[in-house]
Amino acid sequence: MTDKFLAIETTFLQEMANANSTQQLQEVKVKYLGKSGEVTLLLRGIKDYPAEQRPEIGNKINELRKKLEALLDEKTAALQQNELTAKLNSQRVDVSLTSSPQAGTIHPITMVKNEISNLLVTMGFEVLEGPEIETDYYNFQALNIPQDHPARDMQDTFYIAPGILLRTQTSPMQARLMEVKKPPIKMIAPGKVYRSDSDASHSPVFNQIEGLVVDENITLCDLKGTLEYLAQNLFSKDTKVRFRPSYFPFTEPSVEVDLTCSNCGGKGCSLCKGTGWIEVLGAGMVNPQVLENCGVDSQRYTGFAFGLGVERIAMIKYGIPDIRLFYENDVRFLRQFKK
Ligand code: PHE
């Protein structure tokens, strides 16, 4: 029996000495002290000895087990320390690599969004933000777009659950505000919107700024004056604004708004496809039905609304041919907007 103990201890010590990772050490532990390890088998073999010898043999085996355990624990601790040191060394960050840190820049979309918002704030608009995860009710129904209305086709919608979607426009903020605030209302709502559409001029996520004015005696002229002020400060003093008839279920009448081309000043160039005009946004007089849906007296109040695409304005302003450049975030592109 003693020979057997000795043999086990000797091979154990050898194998432990050869183990040079905690992983290998664990394997040694299993081989000797695991469920069917050598020492465990010794313990199981006790029953084959005469009863009077069993206590003594049992004690010896336990002593052996404790000894091996202690040795393993000691070596495990040492190896763990080594492995940690190796890991820390290999993952060391060379903080001296760049001697002069590069300052970031404001993203062009944020820049243009802020510029437009600030211009409108100087005209007395308050700024509002709302949820990007929206209900079917606010995104469509409150805006006079019932279920199965063909106008839903224009806005390839990402649905999340029945009745819940990623807002396709910032217009739901019109309804959200009118429900809780009595006129006079003069607000803008900038934010991200989502549509399942992607090419050089469409992105599945982009930014809009919604504008809404509701009060007594608001007319289409107020809309035109507001947009003219905005366009002339955003582009140049001689920018002209043109309305073309259009259709949105939540405005009546509805218009597409064109500006004289900022590239050629209206003479005709490749940017404006020779027309001298560039379409920039949709707008109109708030449909009385929408006012009523939100509890606003449409006999007393009228309003105008507009919705512009921030990326579109930025593309025109900076002559950017592909919307995807805004999201790739190539620093060579972004640095060009450094003020
Ligand atoms: N929400 C419309 C769109 O995304 C734009 C719009 C806003 C039109 C407000 C009229 C009034 O296409």
mmCIF file of C-alpha atoms and ligand atoms in Angstrom:
data_model
loop_
_atom_site.group_PDB
_atom_site.id
_atom_site.type_symbol
_atom_site.label_atom_id
_atom_site.label_comp_id
_atom_site.label_asym_id
_atom_site.label_seq_id
_atom_site.Cartn_x
_atom_site.Cartn_y
_atom_site.Cartn_z
ATOM 1 C CA MET A 1 0.000 0.000 0.000
ATOM 2 C CA THR A 2 2.737 2.404 0.965
ATOM 3 C CA ASP A 3 4.483 1.676 -2.330
ATOM 4 C CA LYS A 4 1.360 2.519 -4.197
ATOM 5 C CA PHE A 5 1.062 5.810 -2.335
ATOM 6 C CA LEU A 6 4.612 6.645 -3.117
ATOM 7 C CA ALA A 7 4.188 5.818 -6.804
ATOM 8 C CA ILE A 8 1.115 8.035 -7.058
ATOM 9 C CA GLU A 9 2.841 10.891 -5.272
ATOM 10 C CA THR A 10 5.911 10.613 -7.494
ATOM 11 C CA THR A 11 4.053 10.678 -10.797
ATOM 12 C CA PHE A 12 1.818 13.453 -9.416
ATOM 13 C CA LEU A 13 4.819 15.599 -8.546
ATOM 14 C CA GLN A 14 6.294 15.032 -11.991
ATOM 15 C CA GLU A 15 3.103 15.935 -13.813
ATOM 16 C CA MET A 16 2.554 18.935 -11.624
ATOM 17 C CA ALA A 17 6.070 20.143 -12.355
ATOM 18 C CA ASN A 18 5.390 19.791 -16.096
ATOM 19 C CA ALA A 19 2.144 21.761 -15.972
ATOM 20 C CA ASN A 20 2.849 25.357 -16.912
ATOM 21 C CA SER A 21 -0.629 26.787 -17.233
ATOM 22 C CA THR A 22 -3.615 26.830 -14.916
ATOM 23 C CA GLN A 23 -5.414 24.840 -17.589
ATOM 24 C CA GLN A 24 -2.844 22.013 -17.507
ATOM 25 C CA LEU A 25 -2.788 22.132 -13.740
ATOM 26 C CA GLN A 26 -6.535 21.669 -13.681
ATOM 27 C CA GLU A 27 -6.089 18.527 -15.788
ATOM 28 C CA VAL A 28 -3.617 17.151 -13.256
ATOM 29 C CA LYS A 29 -6.069 17.908 -10.472
ATOM 30 C CA VAL A 30 -8.834 15.995 -12.241
ATOM 31 C CA LYS A 31 -6.516 13.051 -12.915
ATOM 32 C CA TYR A 32 -5.630 12.637 -9.240
ATOM 33 C CA LEU A 33 -8.381 14.196 -7.175
ATOM 34 C CA GLY A 34 -11.334 14.187 -9.579
ATOM 35 C CA LYS A 35 -14.358 11.902 -9.416
ATOM 36 C CA SER A 36 -12.474 8.939 -10.818
ATOM 37 C CA GLY A 37 -9.000 10.276 -10.014
ATOM 38 C CA GLU A 38 -6.215 8.068 -8.657
ATOM 39 C CA VAL A 39 -6.625 9.175 -5.041
ATOM 40 C CA THR A 40 -10.382 8.926 -5.201
ATOM 41 C CA LEU A 41 -10.047 5.352 -6.465
ATOM 42 C CA LEU A 42 -7.780 4.558 -3.515
ATOM 43 C CA LEU A 43 -10.517 5.763 -1.163
ATOM 44 C CA ARG A 44 -13.056 3.603 -2.938
ATOM 45 C CA GLY A 45 -10.748 0.601 -2.598
ATOM 46 C CA ILE A 46 -10.801 0.782 1.231
ATOM 47 C CA LYS A 47 -13.728 -1.571 1.395
ATOM 48 C CA ASP A 48 -11.518 -4.381 0.075
ATOM 49 C CA TYR A 49 -9.356 -4.277 3.238
ATOM 50 C CA PRO A 50 -10.078 -6.005 6.526
ATOM 51 C CA ALA A 51 -12.241 -3.825 8.731
ATOM 52 C CA GLU A 52 -9.590 -3.232 11.380
ATOM 53 C CA GLN A 53 -7.109 -1.823 8.836
ATOM 54 C CA ARG A 54 -9.580 0.540 7.182
ATOM 55 C CA PRO A 55 -9.310 3.518 9.596
ATOM 56 C CA GLU A 56 -5.556 3.704 9.297
ATOM 57 C CA ILE A 57 -5.550 3.371 5.503
ATOM 58 C CA GLY A 58 -8.322 5.921 5.298
ATOM 59 C CA ASN A 59 -6.299 8.397 7.339
ATOM 60 C CA LYS A 60 -3.262 7.914 5.136
ATOM 61 C CA ILE A 61 -5.230 8.429 1.968
ATOM 62 C CA ASN A 62 -6.751 11.605 3.382
ATOM 63 C CA GLU A 63 -3.333 12.874 4.347
ATOM 64 C CA LEU A 64 -2.132 12.221 0.817
ATOM 65 C CA ARG A 65 -5.151 13.981 -0.614
ATOM 66 C CA LYS A 66 -4.612 17.042 1.575
ATOM 67 C CA LYS A 67 -0.964 17.173 0.669
ATOM 68 C CA LEU A 68 -1.661 17.042 -3.071
ATOM 69 C CA GLU A 69 -4.416 19.642 -2.725
ATOM 70 C CA ALA A 70 -2.111 22.013 -0.891
ATOM 71 C CA LEU A 71 0.596 21.616 -3.533
ATOM 72 C CA LEU A 72 -1.911 22.239 -6.317
ATOM 73 C CA ASP A 73 -3.344 25.339 -4.618
ATOM 74 C CA GLU A 74 0.091 26.788 -4.193
ATOM 75 C CA LYS A 75 1.102 26.246 -7.791
ATOM 76 C CA THR A 76 -2.274 27.429 -9.107
ATOM 77 C CA ALA A 77 -1.861 30.738 -7.303
ATOM 78 C CA ALA A 78 1.615 31.191 -8.750
ATOM 79 C CA LEU A 79 0.510 30.393 -12.296
ATOM 80 C CA GLN A 80 -2.518 32.689 -12.036
ATOM 81 C CA GLN A 81 -0.239 35.517 -11.043
ATOM 82 C CA ASN A 82 2.036 34.789 -14.044
ATOM 83 C CA GLU A 83 -0.882 34.636 -16.438
ATOM 84 C CA LEU A 84 -2.277 37.911 -15.173
ATOM 85 C CA THR A 85 1.087 39.603 -15.571
ATOM 86 C CA ALA A 86 1.436 38.225 -19.109
ATOM 87 C CA LYS A 87 -2.060 39.436 -20.012
ATOM 88 C CA LEU A 88 -1.425 42.905 -18.613
ATOM 89 C CA ASN A 89 1.822 43.110 -20.550
ATOM 90 C CA SER A 90 0.306 41.963 -23.834
ATOM 91 C CA GLN A 91 -2.653 44.359 -23.523
ATOM 92 C CA ARG A 92 -0.595 47.327 -22.524
ATOM 93 C CA VAL A 93 -1.764 50.620 -24.065
ATOM 94 C CA ASP A 94 0.993 52.734 -25.464
ATOM 95 C CA VAL A 95 -0.130 56.121 -24.199
ATOM 96 C CA SER A 96 2.798 57.844 -25.858
ATOM 97 C CA LEU A 97 1.766 56.748 -29.364
ATOM 98 C CA THR A 98 0.092 59.999 -30.463
ATOM 99 C CA SER A 99 1.838 62.954 -29.036
ATOM 100 C CA SER A 100 -0.779 65.513 -30.083
ATOM 101 C CA PRO A 101 -4.407 64.388 -29.691
ATOM 102 C CA GLN A 102 -6.715 65.354 -32.568
ATOM 103 C CA ALA A 103 -9.732 67.386 -31.550
ATOM 104 C CA GLY A 104 -13.063 66.111 -32.860
ATOM 105 C CA THR A 105 -15.408 68.209 -34.973
ATOM 106 C CA ILE A 106 -19.137 68.773 -34.886
ATOM 107 C CA HIS A 107 -20.831 66.442 -37.353
ATOM 108 C CA PRO A 108 -22.117 68.316 -40.437
ATOM 109 C CA ILE A 109 -25.659 67.050 -39.834
ATOM 110 C CA THR A 110 -25.598 68.336 -36.265
ATOM 111 C CA MET A 111 -24.147 71.604 -37.544
ATOM 112 C CA VAL A 112 -26.900 72.150 -40.114
ATOM 113 C CA LYS A 113 -29.599 70.980 -37.687
ATOM 114 C CA ASN A 114 -28.366 73.500 -35.105
ATOM 115 C CA GLU A 115 -28.091 76.256 -37.672
ATOM 116 C CA ILE A 116 -31.680 75.772 -38.880
ATOM 117 C CA SER A 117 -33.009 75.373 -35.330
ATOM 118 C CA ASN A 118 -31.224 78.519 -34.156
ATOM 119 C CA LEU A 119 -32.637 80.572 -37.039
ATOM 120 C CA LEU A 120 -36.149 79.408 -36.185
ATOM 121 C CA VAL A 121 -35.609 80.051 -32.473
ATOM 122 C CA THR A 122 -34.731 83.671 -33.293
ATOM 123 C CA MET A 123 -38.168 83.825 -34.957
ATOM 124 C CA GLY A 124 -39.777 82.733 -31.691
ATOM 125 C CA PHE A 125 -40.196 78.994 -32.224
ATOM 126 C CA GLU A 126 -39.832 76.737 -29.195
ATOM 127 C CA VAL A 127 -37.906 73.477 -29.643
ATOM 128 C CA LEU A 128 -39.535 70.170 -28.805
ATOM 129 C CA GLU A 129 -38.284 66.603 -28.906
ATOM 130 C CA GLY A 130 -40.380 63.455 -29.049
ATOM 131 C CA PRO A 131 -40.167 59.671 -29.181
ATOM 132 C CA GLU A 132 -38.584 57.859 -32.116
ATOM 133 C CA ILE A 133 -40.614 54.773 -31.251
ATOM 134 C CA GLU A 134 -44.082 56.009 -32.032
ATOM 135 C CA THR A 135 -47.634 54.716 -32.126
ATOM 136 C CA ASP A 136 -49.563 54.180 -35.334
ATOM 137 C CA TYR A 137 -52.027 56.712 -33.920
ATOM 138 C CA TYR A 138 -49.636 59.682 -33.719
ATOM 139 C CA ASN A 139 -47.574 58.798 -36.799
ATOM 140 C CA PHE A 140 -50.622 58.265 -39.024
ATOM 141 C CA GLN A 141 -54.168 58.296 -37.691
ATOM 142 C CA ALA A 142 -54.069 61.633 -35.834
ATOM 143 C CA LEU A 143 -52.557 63.085 -39.019
ATOM 144 C CA ASN A 144 -55.553 62.061 -41.062
ATOM 145 C CA ILE A 145 -53.900 58.942 -42.481
ATOM 146 C CA PRO A 146 -56.238 56.084 -41.526
ATOM 147 C CA GLN A 147 -55.392 52.397 -41.852
ATOM 148 C CA ASP A 148 -55.129 51.368 -45.528
ATOM 149 C CA HIS A 149 -54.777 54.976 -46.713
ATOM 150 C CA PRO A 150 -52.661 54.967 -49.907
ATOM 151 C CA ALA A 151 -50.471 57.774 -48.484
ATOM 152 C CA ARG A 152 -48.934 55.172 -46.157
ATOM 153 C CA ASP A 153 -47.176 53.690 -49.186
ATOM 154 C CA MET A 154 -44.977 56.789 -49.523
ATOM 155 C CA GLN A 155 -43.462 56.067 -46.121
ATOM 156 C CA ASP A 156 -41.948 52.588 -46.054
ATOM 157 C CA THR A 157 -42.533 51.946 -42.400
ATOM 158 C CA PHE A 158 -40.538 49.837 -39.953
ATOM 159 C CA TYR A 159 -43.150 48.225 -37.734
ATOM 160 C CA ILE A 160 -42.023 47.018 -34.306
ATOM 161 C CA ALA A 161 -45.257 45.464 -33.022
ATOM 162 C CA PRO A 162 -48.930 45.870 -33.889
ATOM 163 C CA GLY A 163 -49.640 49.598 -33.580
ATOM 164 C CA ILE A 164 -45.998 50.459 -32.719
ATOM 165 C CA LEU A 165 -43.460 51.706 -35.268
ATOM 166 C CA LEU A 166 -40.336 53.759 -35.806
ATOM 167 C CA ARG A 167 -41.674 57.204 -36.679
ATOM 168 C CA THR A 168 -41.428 57.869 -40.416
ATOM 169 C CA GLN A 169 -41.687 61.642 -39.937
ATOM 170 C CA THR A 170 -41.505 64.263 -37.200
ATOM 171 C CA SER A 171 -45.131 65.257 -37.923
ATOM 172 C CA PRO A 172 -46.494 63.182 -34.985
ATOM 173 C CA MET A 173 -45.088 65.984 -32.804
ATOM 174 C CA GLN A 174 -47.761 68.276 -34.270
ATOM 175 C CA ALA A 175 -50.480 66.094 -32.789
ATOM 176 C CA ARG A 176 -48.626 65.439 -29.529
ATOM 177 C CA LEU A 177 -48.253 69.162 -28.880
ATOM 178 C CA MET A 178 -51.704 70.296 -29.994
ATOM 179 C CA GLU A 179 -53.277 67.717 -27.682
ATOM 180 C CA VAL A 180 -51.696 69.338 -24.644
ATOM 181 C CA LYS A 181 -51.206 72.987 -25.578
ATOM 182 C CA LYS A 182 -53.729 75.612 -26.563
ATOM 183 C CA PRO A 183 -52.804 78.044 -29.385
ATOM 184 C CA PRO A 184 -50.855 80.201 -29.944
ATOM 185 C CA ILE A 185 -48.423 77.442 -30.901
ATOM 186 C CA LYS A 186 -45.072 78.049 -32.553
ATOM 187 C CA MET A 187 -42.793 75.056 -32.327
ATOM 188 C CA ILE A 188 -40.137 73.090 -34.137
ATOM 189 C CA ALA A 189 -39.378 69.410 -33.543
ATOM 190 C CA PRO A 190 -36.004 68.211 -34.819
ATOM 191 C CA GLY A 191 -35.136 64.533 -34.682
ATOM 192 C CA LYS A 192 -34.426 61.224 -36.312
ATOM 193 C CA VAL A 193 -36.962 59.469 -38.522
ATOM 194 C CA TYR A 194 -36.876 56.028 -40.117
ATOM 195 C CA ARG A 195 -37.878 54.620 -43.489
ATOM 196 C CA SER A 196 -37.028 51.367 -45.201
ATOM 197 C CA ASP A 197 -35.275 52.993 -48.120
ATOM 198 C CA SER A 198 -31.613 53.243 -49.069
ATOM 199 C CA ASP A 199 -29.682 54.737 -52.000
ATOM 200 C CA ALA A 200 -27.493 57.758 -52.773
ATOM 201 C CA SER A 201 -30.203 60.170 -51.639
ATOM 202 C CA HIS A 202 -32.146 58.026 -49.118
ATOM 203 C CA SER A 203 -31.054 56.596 -45.796
ATOM 204 C CA PRO A 204 -33.056 54.271 -43.506
ATOM 205 C CA VAL A 205 -32.480 56.789 -40.727
ATOM 206 C CA PHE A 206 -32.311 60.507 -41.355
ATOM 207 C CA ASN A 207 -33.153 63.791 -39.663
ATOM 208 C CA GLN A 208 -36.127 66.044 -40.082
ATOM 209 C CA ILE A 209 -37.191 69.328 -38.576
ATOM 210 C CA GLU A 210 -40.916 69.780 -38.188
ATOM 211 C CA GLY A 211 -42.402 73.238 -37.888
ATOM 212 C CA LEU A 212 -45.871 74.105 -36.627
ATOM 213 C CA VAL A 213 -47.618 77.440 -36.112
ATOM 214 C CA VAL A 214 -51.236 77.575 -34.953
ATOM 215 C CA ASP A 215 -53.048 80.778 -34.050
ATOM 216 C CA GLU A 216 -55.882 83.014 -35.197
ATOM 217 C CA ASN A 217 -55.471 84.320 -38.759
ATOM 218 C CA ILE A 218 -52.464 82.270 -39.785
ATOM 219 C CA THR A 219 -52.229 82.125 -43.586
ATOM 220 C CA LEU A 220 -50.167 80.618 -46.363
ATOM 221 C CA CYS A 221 -48.348 83.996 -46.549
ATOM 222 C CA ASP A 222 -47.028 83.465 -43.016
ATOM 223 C CA LEU A 223 -45.652 80.110 -44.164
ATOM 224 C CA LYS A 224 -43.994 81.667 -47.166
ATOM 225 C CA GLY A 225 -42.481 84.529 -45.178
ATOM 226 C CA THR A 226 -41.111 82.153 -42.555
ATOM 227 C CA LEU A 227 -39.515 79.878 -45.146
ATOM 228 C CA GLU A 228 -38.132 82.833 -47.080
ATOM 229 C CA TYR A 229 -36.418 84.193 -43.973
ATOM 230 C CA LEU A 230 -35.042 80.740 -43.221
ATOM 231 C CA ALA A 231 -33.780 80.119 -46.770
ATOM 232 C CA GLN A 232 -32.191 83.555 -47.143
ATOM 233 C CA ASN A 233 -30.264 83.177 -43.901
ATOM 234 C CA LEU A 234 -29.304 79.596 -44.634
ATOM 235 C CA PHE A 235 -28.195 80.174 -48.221
ATOM 236 C CA SER A 236 -28.031 83.736 -49.549
ATOM 237 C CA LYS A 237 -30.027 86.947 -49.289
ATOM 238 C CA ASP A 238 -31.322 86.670 -52.863
ATOM 239 C CA THR A 239 -32.690 83.111 -52.493
ATOM 240 C CA LYS A 240 -36.281 82.928 -53.692
ATOM 241 C CA VAL A 241 -39.005 80.559 -52.479
ATOM 242 C CA ARG A 242 -41.562 78.930 -54.787
ATOM 243 C CA PHE A 243 -44.623 76.879 -53.837
ATOM 244 C CA ARG A 244 -45.939 74.073 -56.044
ATOM 245 C CA PRO A 245 -49.235 72.303 -55.326
ATOM 246 C CA SER A 246 -48.807 68.929 -53.645
ATOM 247 C CA TYR A 247 -50.645 66.544 -51.369
ATOM 248 C CA PHE A 248 -50.260 65.500 -47.747
ATOM 249 C CA PRO A 249 -53.263 64.144 -45.848
ATOM 250 C CA PHE A 250 -52.491 66.381 -42.853
ATOM 251 C CA THR A 251 -52.228 69.692 -44.719
ATOM 252 C CA GLU A 252 -54.748 71.404 -46.993
ATOM 253 C CA PRO A 253 -53.671 72.967 -49.244
ATOM 254 C CA SER A 254 -50.301 71.221 -49.423
ATOM 255 C CA VAL A 255 -47.192 72.470 -51.173
ATOM 256 C CA GLU A 256 -43.747 71.350 -52.241
ATOM 257 C CA VAL A 257 -41.289 74.134 -51.575
ATOM 258 C CA ASP A 258 -38.508 74.962 -54.051
ATOM 259 C CA LEU A 259 -35.611 77.353 -53.540
ATOM 260 C CA THR A 260 -33.605 79.016 -56.290
ATOM 261 C CA CYS A 261 -30.555 76.813 -56.828
ATOM 262 C CA SER A 262 -27.791 77.823 -54.437
ATOM 263 C CA ASN A 263 -25.187 76.538 -56.881
ATOM 264 C CA CYS A 264 -26.093 78.575 -59.997
ATOM 265 C CA GLY A 265 -28.371 81.217 -58.469
ATOM 266 C CA GLY A 266 -31.253 80.083 -60.691
ATOM 267 C CA LYS A 267 -29.560 80.051 -64.100
ATOM 268 C CA GLY A 268 -29.632 76.256 -64.369
ATOM 269 C CA CYS A 269 -26.845 73.783 -63.631
ATOM 270 C CA SER A 270 -26.303 70.077 -63.033
ATOM 271 C CA LEU A 271 -27.316 70.317 -59.339
ATOM 272 C CA CYS A 272 -30.766 71.691 -60.250
ATOM 273 C CA LYS A 273 -30.940 69.650 -63.461
ATOM 274 C CA GLY A 274 -31.114 72.844 -65.515
ATOM 275 C CA THR A 275 -34.326 74.091 -63.851
ATOM 276 C CA GLY A 276 -32.826 76.757 -61.594
ATOM 277 C CA TRP A 277 -34.935 75.410 -58.674
ATOM 278 C CA ILE A 278 -34.303 72.816 -55.990
ATOM 279 C CA GLU A 279 -37.046 71.082 -54.042
ATOM 280 C CA VAL A 280 -36.309 71.248 -50.330
ATOM 281 C CA LEU A 281 -39.362 70.455 -48.252
ATOM 282 C CA GLY A 282 -43.063 69.686 -47.876
ATOM 283 C CA ALA A 283 -45.485 72.026 -46.175
ATOM 284 C CA GLY A 284 -49.033 73.317 -46.080
ATOM 285 C CA MET A 285 -51.889 74.683 -44.011
ATOM 286 C CA VAL A 286 -52.782 72.316 -41.168
ATOM 287 C CA ASN A 287 -55.799 70.296 -42.258
ATOM 288 C CA PRO A 288 -58.807 71.359 -40.106
ATOM 289 C CA GLN A 289 -59.478 67.670 -39.549
ATOM 290 C CA VAL A 290 -56.086 67.359 -37.800
ATOM 291 C CA LEU A 291 -56.870 70.399 -35.617
ATOM 292 C CA GLU A 292 -60.163 68.774 -34.607
ATOM 293 C CA ASN A 293 -58.490 65.379 -33.995
ATOM 294 C CA CYS A 294 -56.288 67.151 -31.450
ATOM 295 C CA GLY A 295 -59.037 69.181 -29.803
ATOM 296 C CA VAL A 296 -58.253 72.531 -31.446
ATOM 297 C CA ASP A 297 -61.227 74.625 -32.612
ATOM 298 C CA SER A 298 -60.791 74.735 -36.390
ATOM 299 C CA GLN A 299 -63.380 77.510 -36.728
ATOM 300 C CA ARG A 300 -61.254 79.843 -34.654
ATOM 301 C CA TYR A 301 -57.722 78.709 -35.426
ATOM 302 C CA THR A 302 -55.677 78.002 -38.532
ATOM 303 C CA GLY A 303 -52.093 76.901 -38.819
ATOM 304 C CA PHE A 304 -49.226 76.027 -41.093
ATOM 305 C CA ALA A 305 -46.759 73.165 -40.900
ATOM 306 C CA PHE A 306 -43.589 72.211 -42.687
ATOM 307 C CA GLY A 307 -41.182 69.314 -42.578
ATOM 308 C CA LEU A 308 -37.657 69.537 -43.927
ATOM 309 C CA GLY A 309 -34.946 66.950 -44.336
ATOM 310 C CA VAL A 310 -31.726 68.038 -42.641
ATOM 311 C CA GLU A 311 -29.514 65.780 -44.801
ATOM 312 C CA ARG A 312 -31.086 67.182 -47.948
ATOM 313 C CA ILE A 313 -30.364 70.770 -46.905
ATOM 314 C CA ALA A 314 -26.799 69.820 -45.896
ATOM 315 C CA MET A 315 -26.229 68.092 -49.259
ATOM 316 C CA ILE A 316 -27.366 71.191 -51.135
ATOM 317 C CA LYS A 317 -25.459 73.588 -48.903
ATOM 318 C CA TYR A 318 -22.162 71.719 -49.163
ATOM 319 C CA GLY A 319 -22.551 70.088 -52.598
ATOM 320 C CA ILE A 320 -22.468 66.536 -51.216
ATOM 321 C CA PRO A 321 -23.481 64.001 -53.859
ATOM 322 C CA ASP A 322 -24.178 60.937 -51.679
ATOM 323 C CA ILE A 323 -26.106 60.865 -48.385
ATOM 324 C CA ARG A 324 -24.122 57.839 -47.203
ATOM 325 C CA LEU A 325 -21.017 60.023 -46.780
ATOM 326 C CA PHE A 326 -22.676 61.461 -43.658
ATOM 327 C CA TYR A 327 -22.823 58.093 -41.912
ATOM 328 C CA GLU A 328 -19.540 56.497 -42.948
ATOM 329 C CA ASN A 329 -17.790 58.988 -40.684
ATOM 330 C CA ASP A 330 -14.530 58.975 -42.598
ATOM 331 C CA VAL A 331 -12.480 61.592 -40.724
ATOM 332 C CA ARG A 332 -11.150 62.977 -44.022
ATOM 333 C CA PHE A 333 -14.766 63.881 -44.866
ATOM 334 C CA LEU A 334 -15.700 65.108 -41.391
ATOM 335 C CA ARG A 335 -12.614 67.322 -40.962
ATOM 336 C CA GLN A 336 -13.686 69.445 -43.918
ATOM 337 C CA PHE A 337 -16.458 70.856 -41.732
ATOM 338 C CA LYS A 338 -14.090 72.076 -39.053
ATOM 339 C CA LYS A 339 -14.918 75.666 -38.256
HETATM 340 N N1 PHE B 1 -44.085 64.875 -42.879
HETATM 341 C C1 PHE B 1 -43.945 65.114 -44.286
HETATM 342 C C2 PHE B 1 -42.913 64.122 -44.864
HETATM 343 O O1 PHE B 1 -42.127 63.598 -44.131
HETATM 344 C C3 PHE B 1 -43.505 66.521 -44.569
HETATM 345 C C4 PHE B 1 -44.504 67.552 -44.149
HETATM 346 C C5 PHE B 1 -44.499 68.078 -42.881
HETATM 347 C C6 PHE B 1 -45.456 67.987 -45.038
HETATM 348 C C7 PHE B 1 -45.428 69.042 -42.490
HETATM 349 C C8 PHE B 1 -46.401 68.925 -44.685
HETATM 350 C C9 PHE B 1 -46.366 69.450 -43.415
HETATM 351 O O2 PHE B 1 -42.913 63.849 -46.047
#
